[in-house]
Amino acid sequence: MFDSALISRFKGVSTPFYYYDLGLLENTLRRLCQESKRQDFAVHYAVKANTNDKVLSVIQSSGLGADCVSGNEIKKAIESGFSEKQIVFAGVGKSDAEINLALDAGIFCFNCESEQELEVINGLALKRGKQARIALRINPNVNANTHHYITTGLDENKFGINIPDLNEVIQKLRGLSNLQLIGIHFHIGSQITDLATFKNLCTRINDLQHYFEKQHLVLRHINVGGGLGINYHEPDKEAIPDFANYFSVFGEFLERRPGQEIHFELGRSVVGQCCSLISRVLYVKKGVATRFAILDAGMTELIRPALYQSYHKIENISSPYRSVGAEYNGKDLIKYDVVGPICESSDCFGKSVELPETLRGDLLALRSAGAYGEVMASNYNLREKAPSVYSGTI
Ligand SMILES: *Cc1c(COP(=O)(O)O)cnc(C)c1O
């Protein structure tokens, strides 16, 4: 991603900053759209993964819809040009104000996660003389085999309606006249790299479709959620996720009824690889058993390692022995614990990271920071918000 010309242009920019490769984002979207159209699938971008204005504008131009999890995300999506007809609204804790905002905007669908939420949306829709289109978010109890903090489809998770409760929920729904059931929704977790997991999801959805048909309920839409993982270990080898194989799992294993629409909500796989967090080494310090490379970026700019022990590839892009592809140019490597300046021990980007000799002033790239990176930034320790820099503009 980083050639010498680009790195020399970085020299004048104050650190830390998020570097966005918008060309890669466009190519990713092109591939995503090609592969989803091939199967006649509709894709909503999960806005929470990255709400950067430029990023949203590029995604909106590609024609995707928006999957939102808050009222402000709905507002932002509409301001960014997404059509309300292509907005879905999920979340276990929608407030009355958020529901009203979504009703007034006339969004495509509420993905509902509990019986009580159905009653509340019905009541608010009634007051406004509106019909709310809804899908039931069902917890399919499919293990996503990912980090437990980003698993959402198991009995123990707070998300969705559990299958044993469905009968009761459907009885309730029949009495709620301002709701219109248009489909069912799932989202089992994030950073899923084993496609067999999605095959298991399809099997569960097929069973549920039979169940709904027995209840004489027609499902016009099946929303299978998101969760496709990216390659954090080798971002250059797999800059664009394998959308073709991903969609073909659903094409092959999901029993699609005539006229039925299949929706996806992808976040990480759309934006994950298009951004790196660029940071400067402030100090190199010898510890008892290790060396620390102390950066000017920390968990305030990229919280994923601290929050769920996630791996981000770290490269020294200043060293003359900087990484070429996955390998450093044959130079002896030294192990560093790469840490941030924040007053928390969890403020660590990686332990025993092998880098060429790293010095004060070197620039390090924390790769694959596009998803759940900038959007989770905080001003803890009263830090300034790190700026964003875009390819083609520096
Ligand atoms: C977060 C989220 C997504 C997107 O997940 P990714 O792993 O980023 O693809 C999709 N749907 C819902 C309901 C979500 O909460």
CSV table of C-alpha atoms and ligand atoms in Angstrom, one decimal:
chain,number,residue,atom,x,y,z
A,1,MET,CA,0.0,0.0,0.0
A,2,PHE,CA,2.9,2.3,0.8
A,3,ASP,CA,5.4,3.2,-2.0
A,4,SER,CA,8.3,5.5,-1.3
A,5,ALA,CA,6.6,8.5,-3.0
A,6,LEU,CA,3.6,8.2,-0.7
A,7,ILE,CA,5.8,7.8,2.4
A,8,SER,CA,7.8,10.9,1.5
A,9,ARG,CA,4.6,12.8,1.3
A,10,PHE,CA,3.6,11.6,4.7
A,11,LYS,CA,6.7,13.3,6.1
A,12,GLY,CA,5.0,16.7,6.3
A,13,VAL,CA,1.8,15.6,7.9
A,14,SER,CA,1.5,15.7,11.7
A,15,THR,CA,0.8,12.4,13.3
A,16,PRO,CA,-1.2,10.4,14.2
A,17,PHE,CA,-3.6,10.4,11.3
A,18,TYR,CA,-5.9,8.0,9.4
A,19,TYR,CA,-4.8,7.4,5.9
A,20,TYR,CA,-7.6,6.4,3.5
A,21,ASP,CA,-6.9,4.7,0.2
A,22,LEU,CA,-10.1,5.7,-1.6
A,23,GLY,CA,-9.0,3.9,-4.7
A,24,LEU,CA,-9.0,0.6,-2.8
A,25,LEU,CA,-12.4,1.5,-1.3
A,26,GLU,CA,-13.8,2.1,-4.8
A,27,ASN,CA,-12.3,-1.2,-6.1
A,28,THR,CA,-13.7,-3.1,-3.1
A,29,LEU,CA,-17.2,-1.6,-3.8
A,30,ARG,CA,-17.0,-2.4,-7.5
A,31,ARG,CA,-16.2,-6.0,-6.7
A,32,LEU,CA,-18.9,-6.2,-4.0
A,33,CYS,CA,-21.5,-4.8,-6.4
A,34,GLN,CA,-20.5,-7.1,-9.2
A,35,GLU,CA,-20.7,-10.2,-7.0
A,36,SER,CA,-23.9,-9.3,-5.2
A,37,LYS,CA,-25.6,-8.5,-8.5
A,38,ARG,CA,-24.6,-11.8,-10.0
A,39,GLN,CA,-26.7,-13.5,-7.3
A,40,ASP,CA,-29.4,-10.7,-7.3
A,41,PHE,CA,-28.7,-9.8,-3.7
A,42,ALA,CA,-29.2,-6.4,-2.1
A,43,VAL,CA,-26.4,-5.0,0.2
A,44,HIS,CA,-26.8,-2.4,2.9
A,45,TYR,CA,-23.6,-0.9,4.3
A,46,ALA,CA,-23.4,-1.2,8.1
A,47,VAL,CA,-22.8,2.5,8.8
A,48,LYS,CA,-21.4,1.9,12.3
A,49,ALA,CA,-18.2,0.5,10.9
A,50,ASN,CA,-17.1,3.9,9.6
A,51,THR,CA,-19.0,7.2,9.4
A,52,ASN,CA,-16.2,9.3,7.8
A,53,ASP,CA,-17.9,11.7,5.4
A,54,LYS,CA,-15.7,10.9,2.4
A,55,VAL,CA,-16.0,7.2,3.0
A,56,LEU,CA,-19.8,7.5,3.3
A,57,SER,CA,-20.0,9.5,0.2
A,58,VAL,CA,-18.0,7.0,-1.9
A,59,ILE,CA,-20.1,4.2,-0.5
A,60,GLN,CA,-23.4,6.0,-1.2
A,61,SER,CA,-22.3,6.6,-4.8
A,62,SER,CA,-21.9,2.9,-5.3
A,63,GLY,CA,-25.6,2.4,-4.7
A,64,LEU,CA,-25.6,0.4,-1.5
A,65,GLY,CA,-28.3,1.0,1.1
A,66,ALA,CA,-27.6,1.8,4.8
A,67,ASP,CA,-27.9,-0.4,7.9
A,68,CYS,CA,-28.1,1.9,10.9
A,69,VAL,CA,-28.1,1.2,14.7
A,70,SER,CA,-29.0,4.6,16.0
A,71,GLY,CA,-31.1,7.6,15.2
A,72,ASN,CA,-28.1,9.7,14.5
A,73,GLU,CA,-26.8,7.1,12.1
A,74,ILE,CA,-30.1,7.3,10.3
A,75,LYS,CA,-29.8,11.1,10.1
A,76,LYS,CA,-26.2,10.8,8.9
A,77,ALA,CA,-27.1,8.3,6.3
A,78,ILE,CA,-29.9,10.5,4.9
A,79,GLU,CA,-27.5,13.6,5.0
A,80,SER,CA,-25.0,11.6,3.1
A,81,GLY,CA,-27.4,10.9,0.3
A,82,PHE,CA,-28.7,7.4,1.1
A,83,SER,CA,-32.3,7.0,0.3
A,84,GLU,CA,-34.6,6.4,3.2
A,85,LYS,CA,-36.1,3.6,1.1
A,86,GLN,CA,-32.8,1.8,1.5
A,87,ILE,CA,-32.3,2.3,5.3
A,88,VAL,CA,-32.8,-0.5,7.8
A,89,PHE,CA,-32.7,0.2,11.6
A,90,ALA,CA,-31.4,-2.5,14.0
A,91,GLY,CA,-30.4,-2.4,17.7
A,92,VAL,CA,-31.6,-3.9,21.0
A,93,GLY,CA,-32.2,-0.6,22.6
A,94,LYS,CA,-34.0,1.8,20.2
A,95,SER,CA,-35.3,4.8,22.2
A,96,ASP,CA,-38.7,6.4,21.5
A,97,ALA,CA,-37.1,9.4,20.0
A,98,GLU,CA,-35.1,7.2,17.6
A,99,ILE,CA,-38.2,5.2,16.6
A,100,ASN,CA,-40.1,8.4,15.9
A,101,LEU,CA,-37.2,9.8,13.8
A,102,ALA,CA,-37.2,6.6,11.8
A,103,LEU,CA,-41.0,6.6,11.4
A,104,ASP,CA,-40.9,10.3,10.2
A,105,ALA,CA,-38.1,9.5,7.8
A,106,GLY,CA,-40.1,6.6,6.4
A,107,ILE,CA,-37.3,4.1,6.5
A,108,PHE,CA,-37.5,0.8,4.7
A,109,CYS,CA,-37.6,-1.5,7.8
A,110,PHE,CA,-37.1,-1.8,11.5
A,111,ASN,CA,-35.3,-4.9,12.6
A,112,CYS,CA,-37.0,-5.7,15.9
A,113,GLU,CA,-35.3,-7.5,18.7
A,114,SER,CA,-38.0,-8.1,21.4
A,115,GLU,CA,-41.7,-8.4,22.0
A,116,GLN,CA,-41.8,-5.2,24.0
A,117,GLU,CA,-40.1,-3.3,21.2
A,118,LEU,CA,-42.8,-4.4,18.8
A,119,GLU,CA,-45.5,-3.0,21.2
A,120,VAL,CA,-43.6,0.3,21.5
A,121,ILE,CA,-43.1,0.7,17.8
A,122,ASN,CA,-46.7,-0.2,17.2
A,123,GLY,CA,-47.9,2.4,19.7
A,124,LEU,CA,-45.7,5.2,18.3
A,125,ALA,CA,-46.7,4.3,14.7
A,126,LEU,CA,-50.4,4.4,15.8
A,127,LYS,CA,-50.0,7.9,17.2
A,128,ARG,CA,-48.5,9.1,13.9
A,129,GLY,CA,-51.1,7.3,11.8
A,130,LYS,CA,-48.4,5.2,10.2
A,131,GLN,CA,-47.6,1.6,9.3
A,132,ALA,CA,-44.1,0.5,10.3
A,133,ARG,CA,-42.5,-2.2,8.2
A,134,ILE,CA,-40.7,-4.6,10.4
A,135,ALA,CA,-38.5,-7.7,10.3
A,136,LEU,CA,-38.0,-9.9,13.3
A,137,ARG,CA,-34.4,-10.2,14.3
A,138,ILE,CA,-34.1,-13.9,15.3
A,139,ASN,CA,-31.3,-15.3,17.3
A,140,PRO,CA,-30.5,-18.5,15.3
A,141,ASN,CA,-28.1,-19.9,18.0
A,142,VAL,CA,-25.3,-20.3,15.4
A,143,ASN,CA,-21.8,-20.1,16.6
A,144,ALA,CA,-19.8,-17.6,14.6
A,145,ASN,CA,-16.4,-18.9,16.0
A,146,THR,CA,-15.1,-15.5,16.4
A,147,HIS,CA,-14.1,-13.4,19.5
A,148,HIS,CA,-16.8,-13.7,22.2
A,149,TYR,CA,-17.2,-9.9,22.3
A,150,ILE,CA,-18.2,-9.9,18.6
A,151,THR,CA,-20.4,-13.0,18.7
A,152,THR,CA,-24.0,-12.0,18.6
A,153,GLY,CA,-26.1,-15.0,17.5
A,154,LEU,CA,-25.9,-17.3,20.6
A,155,ASP,CA,-28.6,-17.9,23.2
A,156,GLU,CA,-26.4,-16.1,25.8
A,157,ASN,CA,-26.2,-12.9,23.7
A,158,LYS,CA,-28.5,-9.9,24.2
A,159,PHE,CA,-29.4,-9.6,20.5
A,160,GLY,CA,-32.5,-10.9,18.7
A,161,ILE,CA,-35.5,-13.0,19.6
A,162,ASN,CA,-34.8,-16.5,20.7
A,163,ILE,CA,-36.4,-19.3,18.7
A,164,PRO,CA,-38.3,-20.8,21.6
A,165,ASP,CA,-40.0,-17.4,22.1
A,166,LEU,CA,-41.1,-17.0,18.4
A,167,ASN,CA,-44.6,-18.5,18.9
A,168,GLU,CA,-45.5,-16.0,21.5
A,169,VAL,CA,-44.0,-13.1,19.6
A,170,ILE,CA,-46.0,-14.0,16.5
A,171,GLN,CA,-49.2,-14.2,18.5
A,172,LYS,CA,-48.5,-10.8,19.8
A,173,LEU,CA,-47.7,-9.4,16.4
A,174,ARG,CA,-51.0,-10.5,15.0
A,175,GLY,CA,-52.7,-8.1,17.3
A,176,LEU,CA,-50.5,-5.1,16.4
A,177,SER,CA,-52.3,-3.4,13.6
A,178,ASN,CA,-49.7,-0.7,12.8
A,179,LEU,CA,-46.9,-3.1,12.1
A,180,GLN,CA,-46.4,-4.9,8.9
A,181,LEU,CA,-44.2,-7.9,9.0
A,182,ILE,CA,-42.1,-8.0,5.8
A,183,GLY,CA,-39.3,-10.4,6.7
A,184,ILE,CA,-36.8,-11.9,9.1
A,185,HIS,CA,-33.4,-10.7,10.1
A,186,PHE,CA,-30.2,-12.3,11.4
A,187,HIS,CA,-26.7,-11.1,12.4
A,188,ILE,CA,-24.6,-13.7,14.1
A,189,GLY,CA,-21.3,-11.9,14.6
A,190,SER,CA,-18.4,-10.2,13.1
A,191,GLN,CA,-15.0,-11.0,11.6
A,192,ILE,CA,-16.2,-14.5,10.5
A,193,THR,CA,-13.7,-16.1,8.2
A,194,ASP,CA,-15.0,-19.7,8.1
A,195,LEU,CA,-17.6,-19.8,5.4
A,196,ALA,CA,-19.1,-23.0,6.9
A,197,THR,CA,-20.5,-20.7,9.6
A,198,PHE,CA,-22.7,-19.0,7.0
A,199,LYS,CA,-23.7,-22.3,5.6
A,200,ASN,CA,-25.0,-23.2,9.1
A,201,LEU,CA,-26.9,-19.9,9.2
A,202,CYS,CA,-28.5,-20.8,5.8
A,203,THR,CA,-29.7,-24.2,7.2
A,204,ARG,CA,-31.2,-22.5,10.2
A,205,ILE,CA,-32.9,-19.9,8.0
A,206,ASN,CA,-34.4,-22.6,5.8
A,207,ASP,CA,-35.9,-24.3,8.8
A,208,LEU,CA,-37.3,-21.0,10.0
A,209,GLN,CA,-38.9,-20.3,6.6
A,210,HIS,CA,-40.8,-23.6,6.9
A,211,TYR,CA,-41.9,-22.6,10.3
A,212,PHE,CA,-43.2,-19.2,9.1
A,213,GLU,CA,-45.0,-20.8,6.2
A,214,LYS,CA,-46.8,-23.1,8.5
A,215,GLN,CA,-48.0,-20.0,10.3
A,216,HIS,CA,-49.2,-18.6,6.9
A,217,LEU,CA,-46.8,-15.7,7.1
A,218,VAL,CA,-45.1,-14.6,3.9
A,219,LEU,CA,-41.6,-13.4,4.2
A,220,ARG,CA,-40.8,-11.1,1.3
A,221,HIS,CA,-37.3,-10.3,2.7
A,222,ILE,CA,-34.6,-12.3,4.3
A,223,ASN,CA,-31.9,-10.2,5.8
A,224,VAL,CA,-28.8,-12.3,6.6
A,225,GLY,CA,-26.8,-9.5,8.3
A,226,GLY,CA,-23.1,-9.0,7.9
A,227,GLY,CA,-20.0,-10.4,9.5
A,228,LEU,CA,-17.7,-11.3,6.7
A,229,GLY,CA,-14.2,-11.1,8.0
A,230,ILE,CA,-11.1,-9.6,6.4
A,231,ASN,CA,-7.5,-10.7,6.4
A,232,TYR,CA,-5.8,-8.7,9.2
A,233,HIS,CA,-2.6,-10.8,8.9
A,234,GLU,CA,-1.9,-10.2,5.2
A,235,PRO,CA,-3.8,-7.1,4.2
A,236,ASP,CA,-1.8,-6.7,0.9
A,237,LYS,CA,-2.4,-10.3,-0.2
A,238,GLU,CA,-6.1,-10.0,0.4
A,239,ALA,CA,-6.9,-6.3,0.1
A,240,ILE,CA,-10.4,-7.1,-1.2
A,241,PRO,CA,-12.4,-9.8,0.6
A,242,ASP,CA,-13.6,-12.9,-1.3
A,243,PHE,CA,-17.1,-11.7,-1.9
A,244,ALA,CA,-17.6,-14.2,-4.7
A,245,ASN,CA,-17.3,-17.2,-2.4
A,246,TYR,CA,-19.2,-15.5,0.4
A,247,PHE,CA,-22.2,-14.8,-1.7
A,248,SER,CA,-22.1,-18.1,-3.5
A,249,VAL,CA,-22.6,-19.9,-0.1
A,250,PHE,CA,-25.9,-18.1,0.2
A,251,GLY,CA,-26.7,-18.6,-3.4
A,252,GLU,CA,-26.2,-22.3,-3.0
A,253,PHE,CA,-27.5,-23.1,0.5
A,254,LEU,CA,-30.3,-20.6,1.2
A,255,GLU,CA,-33.7,-21.8,-0.1
A,256,ARG,CA,-35.0,-18.7,-1.8
A,257,ARG,CA,-38.7,-18.4,-2.5
A,258,PRO,CA,-39.9,-16.9,-5.7
A,259,GLY,CA,-39.9,-13.1,-5.6
A,260,GLN,CA,-38.1,-13.1,-2.3
A,261,GLU,CA,-35.4,-10.5,-1.7
A,262,ILE,CA,-32.2,-11.4,0.1
A,263,HIS,CA,-30.4,-8.6,2.0
A,264,PHE,CA,-26.9,-8.3,3.4
A,265,GLU,CA,-25.5,-5.8,5.9
A,266,LEU,CA,-21.7,-5.6,5.4
A,267,GLY,CA,-19.5,-3.3,7.4
A,268,ARG,CA,-16.0,-4.5,8.1
A,269,SER,CA,-15.5,-6.2,4.7
A,270,VAL,CA,-16.4,-3.0,2.9
A,271,VAL,CA,-14.1,-0.5,4.7
A,272,GLY,CA,-11.7,-2.6,6.8
A,273,GLN,CA,-8.7,-2.6,4.5
A,274,CYS,CA,-8.9,0.9,3.0
A,275,CYS,CA,-7.4,2.7,6.0
A,276,SER,CA,-4.2,2.6,8.0
A,277,LEU,CA,-3.5,4.5,11.2
A,278,ILE,CA,-0.1,6.2,10.7
A,279,SER,CA,1.8,7.0,13.9
A,280,ARG,CA,5.2,8.2,14.8
A,281,VAL,CA,7.5,6.5,17.3
A,282,LEU,CA,8.0,8.9,20.2
A,283,TYR,CA,10.4,6.8,22.3
A,284,VAL,CA,12.1,3.4,22.3
A,285,LYS,CA,12.5,2.2,25.8
A,286,LYS,CA,14.3,-0.9,27.2
A,287,GLY,CA,12.1,-2.9,29.5
A,288,VAL,CA,13.2,-5.8,31.6
A,289,ALA,CA,12.5,-8.5,29.1
A,290,THR,CA,11.4,-6.5,26.1
A,291,ARG,CA,11.8,-3.3,24.2
A,292,PHE,CA,8.9,-0.9,23.9
A,293,ALA,CA,8.2,1.2,20.9
A,294,ILE,CA,6.0,4.0,22.3
A,295,LEU,CA,3.8,5.7,19.7
A,296,ASP,CA,2.0,8.9,19.4
A,297,ALA,CA,-1.2,7.0,18.6
A,298,GLY,CA,-3.0,4.9,21.2
A,299,MET,CA,-6.3,3.2,22.1
A,300,THR,CA,-8.0,6.6,21.6
A,301,GLU,CA,-7.3,6.3,17.8
A,302,LEU,CA,-7.7,2.5,17.5
A,303,ILE,CA,-9.3,0.7,20.4
A,304,ARG,CA,-9.7,-2.8,18.9
A,305,PRO,CA,-6.6,-4.4,20.3
A,306,ALA,CA,-7.4,-3.1,23.8
A,307,LEU,CA,-11.1,-3.9,23.5
A,308,TYR,CA,-11.0,-7.4,22.0
A,309,GLN,CA,-7.4,-8.4,21.7
A,310,SER,CA,-7.5,-8.0,17.9
A,311,TYR,CA,-4.5,-8.2,15.7
A,312,HIS,CA,-3.4,-5.4,13.4
A,313,LYS,CA,-0.4,-5.8,11.2
A,314,ILE,CA,2.2,-3.2,12.2
A,315,GLU,CA,4.8,-2.0,9.7
A,316,ASN,CA,7.7,0.4,10.1
A,317,ILE,CA,7.3,2.4,6.9
A,318,SER,CA,10.3,4.7,7.6
A,319,SER,CA,12.9,2.0,7.9
A,320,PRO,CA,15.0,1.4,4.8
A,321,TYR,CA,14.2,-2.2,5.5
A,322,ARG,CA,10.5,-1.6,5.5
A,323,SER,CA,8.2,-4.4,4.7
A,324,VAL,CA,7.8,-5.4,1.1
A,325,GLY,CA,4.6,-7.4,0.9
A,326,ALA,CA,4.5,-9.6,4.0
A,327,GLU,CA,8.3,-10.0,4.5
A,328,TYR,CA,10.9,-7.6,5.6
A,329,ASN,CA,13.9,-7.3,3.2
A,330,GLY,CA,16.0,-10.0,4.8
A,331,LYS,CA,17.1,-7.6,7.6
A,332,ASP,CA,17.4,-8.9,11.2
A,333,LEU,CA,14.3,-8.3,13.0
A,334,ILE,CA,13.9,-7.1,16.6
A,335,LYS,CA,10.9,-7.7,18.9
A,336,TYR,CA,9.1,-4.7,20.2
A,337,ASP,CA,6.0,-4.3,22.4
A,338,VAL,CA,4.3,-1.6,20.4
A,339,VAL,CA,2.3,0.6,22.8
A,340,GLY,CA,0.5,3.9,22.9
A,341,PRO,CA,0.8,6.9,25.2
A,342,ILE,CA,-2.5,6.5,27.1
A,343,CYS,CA,-2.5,5.8,30.8
A,344,GLU,CA,-3.9,2.3,30.6
A,345,SER,CA,-1.9,-0.9,30.5
A,346,SER,CA,-4.3,-2.3,27.8
A,347,ASP,CA,-3.1,0.5,25.5
A,348,CYS,CA,-0.9,-1.9,23.6
A,349,PHE,CA,-1.1,-2.5,19.8
A,350,GLY,CA,1.0,-5.7,19.8
A,351,LYS,CA,3.4,-7.7,21.9
A,352,SER,CA,6.7,-9.0,20.6
A,353,VAL,CA,6.1,-7.5,17.2
A,354,GLU,CA,9.0,-8.2,14.8
A,355,LEU,CA,10.2,-5.0,13.2
A,356,PRO,CA,13.5,-3.9,11.7
A,357,GLU,CA,15.4,-1.6,14.1
A,358,THR,CA,13.0,1.1,15.0
A,359,LEU,CA,14.0,4.6,16.1
A,360,ARG,CA,12.5,7.7,17.5
A,361,GLY,CA,10.8,9.6,14.6
A,362,ASP,CA,10.0,6.5,12.5
A,363,LEU,CA,6.5,6.2,11.0
A,364,LEU,CA,4.6,3.1,11.8
A,365,ALA,CA,1.5,1.9,9.9
A,366,LEU,CA,-1.2,0.0,11.8
A,367,ARG,CA,-2.9,-1.7,8.9
A,368,SER,CA,-6.6,-2.6,8.3
A,369,ALA,CA,-7.9,0.2,10.5
A,370,GLY,CA,-10.9,1.2,8.3
A,371,ALA,CA,-13.5,-0.7,10.3
A,372,TYR,CA,-14.3,0.2,13.9
A,373,GLY,CA,-11.2,2.4,14.0
A,374,GLU,CA,-11.8,6.1,13.5
A,375,VAL,CA,-15.4,5.7,14.4
A,376,MET,CA,-14.5,4.4,17.9
A,377,ALA,CA,-12.1,7.2,18.6
A,378,SER,CA,-12.4,8.9,21.9
A,379,ASN,CA,-10.9,12.0,23.5
A,380,TYR,CA,-9.8,10.1,26.7
A,381,ASN,CA,-6.8,11.9,28.3
A,382,LEU,CA,-8.3,14.9,26.5
A,383,ARG,CA,-6.7,13.9,23.3
A,384,GLU,CA,-7.4,15.7,20.0
A,385,LYS,CA,-9.3,13.9,17.3
A,386,ALA,CA,-6.7,12.5,14.8
A,387,PRO,CA,-7.3,13.9,11.3
A,388,SER,CA,-7.9,11.9,8.2
A,389,VAL,CA,-5.8,12.1,5.1
A,390,TYR,CA,-7.0,10.7,1.7
A,391,SER,CA,-5.1,9.2,-1.2
A,392,GLY,CA,-4.8,11.6,-4.1
A,393,THR,CA,-5.0,14.7,-1.8
A,394,ILE,CA,-1.6,14.7,-0.2
B,1,LIG,C1,-22.4,-4.5,13.1
B,1,LIG,C2,-23.6,-5.0,12.4
B,1,LIG,C3,-23.4,-5.4,11.1
B,1,LIG,C4,-22.1,-5.3,10.3
B,1,LIG,O1,-21.1,-6.2,10.8
B,1,LIG,P1,-19.7,-6.4,10.1
B,1,LIG,O2,-19.1,-7.5,10.8
B,1,LIG,O3,-19.0,-5.1,10.2
B,1,LIG,O4,-20.0,-6.8,8.6
B,1,LIG,C5,-24.5,-5.8,10.4
B,1,LIG,N1,-25.7,-5.9,10.9
B,1,LIG,C6,-25.9,-5.5,12.2
B,1,LIG,C7,-27.3,-5.6,12.8
B,1,LIG,C8,-24.9,-5.1,13.0
B,1,LIG,O5,-25.1,-4.7,14.3
